[in-house]
mmCIF file of C-alpha atoms in Angstrom:
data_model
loop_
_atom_site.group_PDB
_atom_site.id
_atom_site.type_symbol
_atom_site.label_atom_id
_atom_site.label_comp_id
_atom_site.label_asym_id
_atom_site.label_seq_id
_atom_site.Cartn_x
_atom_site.Cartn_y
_atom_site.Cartn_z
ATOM 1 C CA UNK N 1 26.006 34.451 40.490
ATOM 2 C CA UNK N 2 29.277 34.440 38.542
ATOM 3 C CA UNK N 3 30.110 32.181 35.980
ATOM 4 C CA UNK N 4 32.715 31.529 33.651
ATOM 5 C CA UNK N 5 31.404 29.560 30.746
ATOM 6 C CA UNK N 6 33.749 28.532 28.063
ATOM 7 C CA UNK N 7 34.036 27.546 24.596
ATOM 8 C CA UNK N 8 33.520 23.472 23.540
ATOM 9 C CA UNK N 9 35.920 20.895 22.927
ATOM 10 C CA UNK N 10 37.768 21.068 19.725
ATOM 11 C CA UNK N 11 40.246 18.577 17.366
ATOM 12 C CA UNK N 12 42.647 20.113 15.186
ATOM 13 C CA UNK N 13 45.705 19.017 13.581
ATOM 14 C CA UNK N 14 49.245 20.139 14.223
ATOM 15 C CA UNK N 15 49.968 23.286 12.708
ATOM 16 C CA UNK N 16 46.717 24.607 12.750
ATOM 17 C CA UNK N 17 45.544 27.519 14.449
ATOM 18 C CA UNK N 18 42.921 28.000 17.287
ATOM 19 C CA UNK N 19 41.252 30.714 19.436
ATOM 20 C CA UNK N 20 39.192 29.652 22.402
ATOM 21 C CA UNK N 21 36.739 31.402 24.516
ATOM 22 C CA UNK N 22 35.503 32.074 28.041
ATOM 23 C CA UNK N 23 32.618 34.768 28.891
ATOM 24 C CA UNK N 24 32.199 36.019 32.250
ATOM 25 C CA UNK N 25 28.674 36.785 33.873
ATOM 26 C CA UNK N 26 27.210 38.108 37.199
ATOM 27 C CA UNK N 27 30.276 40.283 37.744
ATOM 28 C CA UNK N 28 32.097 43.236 36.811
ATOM 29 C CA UNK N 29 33.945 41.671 34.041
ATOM 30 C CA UNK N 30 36.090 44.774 33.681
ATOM 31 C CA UNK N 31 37.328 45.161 36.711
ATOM 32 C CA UNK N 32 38.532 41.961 37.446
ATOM 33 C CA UNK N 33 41.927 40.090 35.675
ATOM 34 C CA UNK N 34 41.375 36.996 34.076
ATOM 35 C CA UNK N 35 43.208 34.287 33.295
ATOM 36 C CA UNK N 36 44.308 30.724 31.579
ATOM 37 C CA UNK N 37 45.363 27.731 33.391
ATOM 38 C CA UNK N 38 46.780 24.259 31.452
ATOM 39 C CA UNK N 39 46.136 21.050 32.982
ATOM 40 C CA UNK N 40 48.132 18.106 30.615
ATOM 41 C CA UNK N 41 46.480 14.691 30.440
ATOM 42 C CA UNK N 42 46.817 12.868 33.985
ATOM 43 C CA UNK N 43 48.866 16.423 35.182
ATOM 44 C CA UNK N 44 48.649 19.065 37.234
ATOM 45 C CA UNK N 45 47.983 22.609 36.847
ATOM 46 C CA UNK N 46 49.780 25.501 35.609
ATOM 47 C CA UNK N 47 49.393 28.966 35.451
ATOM 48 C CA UNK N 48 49.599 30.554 31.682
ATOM 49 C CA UNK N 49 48.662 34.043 31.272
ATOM 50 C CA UNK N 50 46.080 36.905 32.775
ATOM 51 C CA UNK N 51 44.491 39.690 31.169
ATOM 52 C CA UNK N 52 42.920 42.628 32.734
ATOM 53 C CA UNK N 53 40.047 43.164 30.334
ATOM 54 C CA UNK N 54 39.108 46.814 31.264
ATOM 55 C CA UNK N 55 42.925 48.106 28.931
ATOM 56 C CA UNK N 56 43.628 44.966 27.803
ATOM 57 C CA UNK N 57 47.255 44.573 30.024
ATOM 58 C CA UNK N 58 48.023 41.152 29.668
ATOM 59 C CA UNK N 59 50.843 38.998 32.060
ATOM 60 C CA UNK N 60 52.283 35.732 31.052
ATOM 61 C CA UNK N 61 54.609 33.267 32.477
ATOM 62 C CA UNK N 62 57.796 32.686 30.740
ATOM 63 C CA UNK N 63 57.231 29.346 29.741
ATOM 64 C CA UNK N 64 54.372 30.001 27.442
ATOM 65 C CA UNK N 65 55.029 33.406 26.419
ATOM 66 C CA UNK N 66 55.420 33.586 22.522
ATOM 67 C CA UNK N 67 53.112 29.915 22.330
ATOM 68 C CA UNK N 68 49.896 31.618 22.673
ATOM 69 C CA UNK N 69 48.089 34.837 23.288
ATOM 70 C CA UNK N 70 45.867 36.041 25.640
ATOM 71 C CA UNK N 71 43.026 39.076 24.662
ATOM 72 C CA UNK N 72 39.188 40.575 25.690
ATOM 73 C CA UNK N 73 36.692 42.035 24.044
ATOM 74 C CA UNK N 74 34.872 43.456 26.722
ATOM 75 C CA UNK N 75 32.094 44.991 25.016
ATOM 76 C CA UNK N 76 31.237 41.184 25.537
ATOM 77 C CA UNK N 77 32.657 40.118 28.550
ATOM 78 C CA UNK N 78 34.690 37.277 26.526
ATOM 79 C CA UNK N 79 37.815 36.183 27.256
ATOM 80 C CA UNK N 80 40.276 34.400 24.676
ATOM 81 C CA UNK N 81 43.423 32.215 24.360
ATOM 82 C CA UNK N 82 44.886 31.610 20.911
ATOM 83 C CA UNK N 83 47.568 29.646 19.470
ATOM 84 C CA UNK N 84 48.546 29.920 15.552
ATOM 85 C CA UNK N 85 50.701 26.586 15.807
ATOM 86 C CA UNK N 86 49.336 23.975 17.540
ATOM 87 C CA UNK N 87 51.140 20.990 18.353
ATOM 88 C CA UNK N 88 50.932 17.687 19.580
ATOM 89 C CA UNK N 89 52.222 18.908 23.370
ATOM 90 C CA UNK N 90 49.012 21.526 23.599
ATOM 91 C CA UNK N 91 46.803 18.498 23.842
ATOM 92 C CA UNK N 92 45.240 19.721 27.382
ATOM 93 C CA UNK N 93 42.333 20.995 29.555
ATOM 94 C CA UNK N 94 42.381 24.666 29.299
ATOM 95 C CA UNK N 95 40.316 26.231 32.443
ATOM 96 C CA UNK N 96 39.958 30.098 32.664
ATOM 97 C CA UNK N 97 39.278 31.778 36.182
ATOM 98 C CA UNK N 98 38.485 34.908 37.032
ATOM 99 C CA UNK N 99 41.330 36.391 39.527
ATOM 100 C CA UNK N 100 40.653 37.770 42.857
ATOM 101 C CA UNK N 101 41.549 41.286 44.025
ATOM 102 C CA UNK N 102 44.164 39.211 46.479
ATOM 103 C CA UNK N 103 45.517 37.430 43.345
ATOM 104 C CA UNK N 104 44.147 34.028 43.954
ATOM 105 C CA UNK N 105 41.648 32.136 41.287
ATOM 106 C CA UNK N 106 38.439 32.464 42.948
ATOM 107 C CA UNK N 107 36.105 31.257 39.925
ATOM 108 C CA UNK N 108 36.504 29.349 37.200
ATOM 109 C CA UNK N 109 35.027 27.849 33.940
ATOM 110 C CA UNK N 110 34.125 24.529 33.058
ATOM 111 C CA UNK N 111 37.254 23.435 30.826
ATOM 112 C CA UNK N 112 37.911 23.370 27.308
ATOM 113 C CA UNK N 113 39.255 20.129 25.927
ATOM 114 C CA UNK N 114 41.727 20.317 22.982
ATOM 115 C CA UNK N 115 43.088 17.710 21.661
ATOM 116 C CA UNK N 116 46.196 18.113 18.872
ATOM 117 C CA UNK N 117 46.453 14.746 16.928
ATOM 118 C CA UNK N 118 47.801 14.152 13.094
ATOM 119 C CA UNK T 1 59.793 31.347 39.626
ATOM 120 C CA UNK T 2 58.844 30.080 42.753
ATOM 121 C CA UNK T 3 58.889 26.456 43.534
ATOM 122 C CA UNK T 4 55.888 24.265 45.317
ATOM 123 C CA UNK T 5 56.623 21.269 46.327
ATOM 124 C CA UNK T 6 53.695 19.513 48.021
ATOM 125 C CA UNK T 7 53.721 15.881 50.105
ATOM 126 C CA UNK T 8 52.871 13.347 49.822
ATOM 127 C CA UNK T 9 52.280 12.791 46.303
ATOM 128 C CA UNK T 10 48.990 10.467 47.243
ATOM 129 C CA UNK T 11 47.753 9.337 50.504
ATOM 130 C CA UNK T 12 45.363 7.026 51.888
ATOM 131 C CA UNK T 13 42.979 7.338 54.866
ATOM 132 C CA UNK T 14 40.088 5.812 56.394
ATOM 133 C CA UNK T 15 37.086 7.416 56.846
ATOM 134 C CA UNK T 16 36.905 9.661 59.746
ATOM 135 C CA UNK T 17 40.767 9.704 59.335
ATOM 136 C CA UNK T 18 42.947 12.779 59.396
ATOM 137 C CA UNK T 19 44.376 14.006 56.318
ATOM 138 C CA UNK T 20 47.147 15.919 56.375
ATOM 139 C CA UNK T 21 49.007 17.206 53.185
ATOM 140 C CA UNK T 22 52.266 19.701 52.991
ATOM 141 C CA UNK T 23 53.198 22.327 50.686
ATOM 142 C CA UNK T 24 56.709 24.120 50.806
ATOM 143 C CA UNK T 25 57.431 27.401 48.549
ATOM 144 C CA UNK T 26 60.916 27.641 47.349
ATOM 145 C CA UNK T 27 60.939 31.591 48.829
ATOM 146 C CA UNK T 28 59.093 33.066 51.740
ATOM 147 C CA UNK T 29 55.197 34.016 50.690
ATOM 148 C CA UNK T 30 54.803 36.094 53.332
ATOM 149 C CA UNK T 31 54.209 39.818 52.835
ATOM 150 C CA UNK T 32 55.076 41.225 55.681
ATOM 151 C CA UNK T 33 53.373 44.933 55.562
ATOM 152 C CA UNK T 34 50.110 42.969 55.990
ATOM 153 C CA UNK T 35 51.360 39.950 57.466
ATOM 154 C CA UNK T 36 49.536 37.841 55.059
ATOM 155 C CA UNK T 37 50.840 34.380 53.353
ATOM 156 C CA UNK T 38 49.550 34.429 49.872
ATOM 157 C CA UNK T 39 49.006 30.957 49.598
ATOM 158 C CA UNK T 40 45.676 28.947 48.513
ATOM 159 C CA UNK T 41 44.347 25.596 48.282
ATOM 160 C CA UNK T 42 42.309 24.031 45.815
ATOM 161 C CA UNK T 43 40.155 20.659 45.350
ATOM 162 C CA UNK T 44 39.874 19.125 42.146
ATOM 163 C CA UNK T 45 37.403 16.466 41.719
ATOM 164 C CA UNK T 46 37.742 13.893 38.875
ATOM 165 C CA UNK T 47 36.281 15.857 35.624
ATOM 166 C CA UNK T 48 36.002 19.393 37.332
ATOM 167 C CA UNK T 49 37.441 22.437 37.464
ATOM 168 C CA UNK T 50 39.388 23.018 40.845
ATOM 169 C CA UNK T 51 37.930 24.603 43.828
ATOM 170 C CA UNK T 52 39.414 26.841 46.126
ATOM 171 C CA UNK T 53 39.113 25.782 49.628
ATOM 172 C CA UNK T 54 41.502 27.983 51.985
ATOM 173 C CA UNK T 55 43.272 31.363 51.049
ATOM 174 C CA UNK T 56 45.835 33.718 52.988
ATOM 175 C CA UNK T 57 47.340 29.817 54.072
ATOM 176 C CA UNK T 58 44.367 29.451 56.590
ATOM 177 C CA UNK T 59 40.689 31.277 55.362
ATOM 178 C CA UNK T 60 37.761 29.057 54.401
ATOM 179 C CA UNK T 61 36.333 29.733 51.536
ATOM 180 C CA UNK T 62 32.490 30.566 52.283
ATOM 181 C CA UNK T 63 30.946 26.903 52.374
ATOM 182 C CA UNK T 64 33.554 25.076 52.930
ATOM 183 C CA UNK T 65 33.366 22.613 55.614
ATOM 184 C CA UNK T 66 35.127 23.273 58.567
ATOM 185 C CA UNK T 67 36.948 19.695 58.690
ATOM 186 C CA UNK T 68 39.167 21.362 56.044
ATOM 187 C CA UNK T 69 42.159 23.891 58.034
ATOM 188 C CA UNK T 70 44.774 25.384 56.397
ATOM 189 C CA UNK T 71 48.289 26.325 58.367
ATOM 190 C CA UNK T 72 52.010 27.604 57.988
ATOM 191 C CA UNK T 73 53.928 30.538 57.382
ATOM 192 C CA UNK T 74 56.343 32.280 54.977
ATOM 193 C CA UNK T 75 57.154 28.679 53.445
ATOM 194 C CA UNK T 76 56.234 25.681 55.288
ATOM 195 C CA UNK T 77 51.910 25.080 54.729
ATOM 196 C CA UNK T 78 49.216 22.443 55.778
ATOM 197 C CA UNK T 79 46.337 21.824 54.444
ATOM 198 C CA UNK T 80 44.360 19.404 57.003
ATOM 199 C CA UNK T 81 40.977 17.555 56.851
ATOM 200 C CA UNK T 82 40.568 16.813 60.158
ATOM 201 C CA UNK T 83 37.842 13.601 59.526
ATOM 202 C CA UNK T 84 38.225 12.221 55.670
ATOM 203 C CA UNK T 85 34.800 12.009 54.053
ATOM 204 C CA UNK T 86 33.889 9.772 50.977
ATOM 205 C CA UNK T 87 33.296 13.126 49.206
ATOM 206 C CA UNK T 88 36.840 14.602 49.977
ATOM 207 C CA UNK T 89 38.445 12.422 47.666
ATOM 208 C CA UNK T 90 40.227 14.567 44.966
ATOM 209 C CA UNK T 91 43.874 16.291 44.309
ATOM 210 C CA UNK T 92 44.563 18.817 46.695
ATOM 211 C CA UNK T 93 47.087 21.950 45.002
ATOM 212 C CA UNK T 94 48.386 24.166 47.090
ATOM 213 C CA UNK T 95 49.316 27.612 44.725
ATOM 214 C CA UNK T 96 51.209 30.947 45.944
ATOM 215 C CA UNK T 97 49.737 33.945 44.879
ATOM 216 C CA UNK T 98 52.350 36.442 45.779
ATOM 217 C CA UNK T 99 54.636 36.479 42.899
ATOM 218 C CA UNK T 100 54.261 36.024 39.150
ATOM 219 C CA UNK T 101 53.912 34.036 37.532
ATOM 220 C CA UNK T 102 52.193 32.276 40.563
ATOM 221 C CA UNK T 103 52.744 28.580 40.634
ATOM 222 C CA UNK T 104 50.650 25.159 41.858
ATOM 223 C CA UNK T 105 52.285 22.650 43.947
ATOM 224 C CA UNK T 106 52.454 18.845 41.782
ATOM 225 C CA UNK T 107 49.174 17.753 43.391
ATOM 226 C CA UNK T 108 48.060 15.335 46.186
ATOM 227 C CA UNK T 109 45.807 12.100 45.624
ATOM 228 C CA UNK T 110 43.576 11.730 48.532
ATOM 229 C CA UNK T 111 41.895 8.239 48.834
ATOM 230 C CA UNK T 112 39.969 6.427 50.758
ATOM 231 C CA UNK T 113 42.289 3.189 52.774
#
């Protein structure tokens, strides 16, 4: 069965930095991209970034590139999303989800909660 | 990038209703070597992760039920539940998969009337 099981909820202040985590199970962890979505308070989804985890190649989409950074250690099968500034606006639901060879997300994790706040 | 524009934003049905929800990409994704649409649909219940329900614009997902069809081409998509269940309540993305970085439609309240 694949999962996707990701790290718990976390509070931090603005400024602060942050590195979150998702580890993949029952599959080929290698051989299959990986990726971030955000989901804002009351909003909908958006696609962030996706990592192949077997050479590390990484995608993003403009509009977060340079905010935060995707990586995998696969000797682990863990999956990670950083930021080193965190602001009020990254208050969100992060969900990772393992891509499909067609390109769609076919699993994903449970969320991660972070909440920015002063 | 590519534009999805789903509508309505929210509906509501009755039970044993029809539900029918649109999705229009601002370019065509159609590929046409393998005449596929790369285009998906998702469920997200309140407090989970989404679900995908229907890929290549009209493929169930194993499990889902059948009341759910997906149609359209190159940029005009449906996403129909052909008799609303109390269960199918949820926001209903539509997401193209051809081009990066690929992009959800705003969402789609379903409800019960």
């Amino acid at each position: 069965e694949v999962q996707l099981v990701q790290s718990g909820a976390e509070v931090k202040k603005p400024g602060e930095s942050l590195k979150i985590s998702c580890q993949g199970s029952g599959y080929s962890f290698t051989n299959y991209w990986l990726g971030w979505v955000r989901q804002m308070p009351g909003k909908g989804l958006e696609w962030m970034t996706i990592i192949y985890p077997d050479n590390s190649d990484t995608r993003y989409n403009p509009s977060f590139q340079g905010q935060v950074t995707i990586s995998a250690d696969k000797s682990i099968s863990t999956a990670y999303l950083q930021w080193n500034n965190l602001k009020a606006s990254d208050t969100a639901m992060y969900y990772c989800a393992r891509q499909a060879r067609n390109g769609l997300f076919d699993y994903w994790g449970q969320g991660t909660l972070i909440t920015v706040s002063s | 990038d590519i534009v999805m524009t789903q509508s309505p934003d929210s509906l509501a049905v009755s039970l044993g209703e029809r539900a029918t929800i649109n999705c229009k990409s601002s370019q065509s994704v159609l590929y046409s070597s393998s005449n596929k649409n790369y285009l998906a649909w998702y469920q997200q219940k309140p407090g989970q992760p989404p679900k995908l329900l229907i890929y290549w614009a009209s493929t169930r997902e194993s499990g889902v039920p059948d009341r759910f069809s997906g149609s359209g081409s190159e940029t005009d998509f449906t996403l129909t539940i052909s008799s609303l269940q109390a269960e199918d309540v949820a926001v209903y993305y539509c997401q193209q998969y051809y081009y990066i970085p690929r992009t959800f439609g705003q969402g789609t309240k379903v409800e019960i009337k």
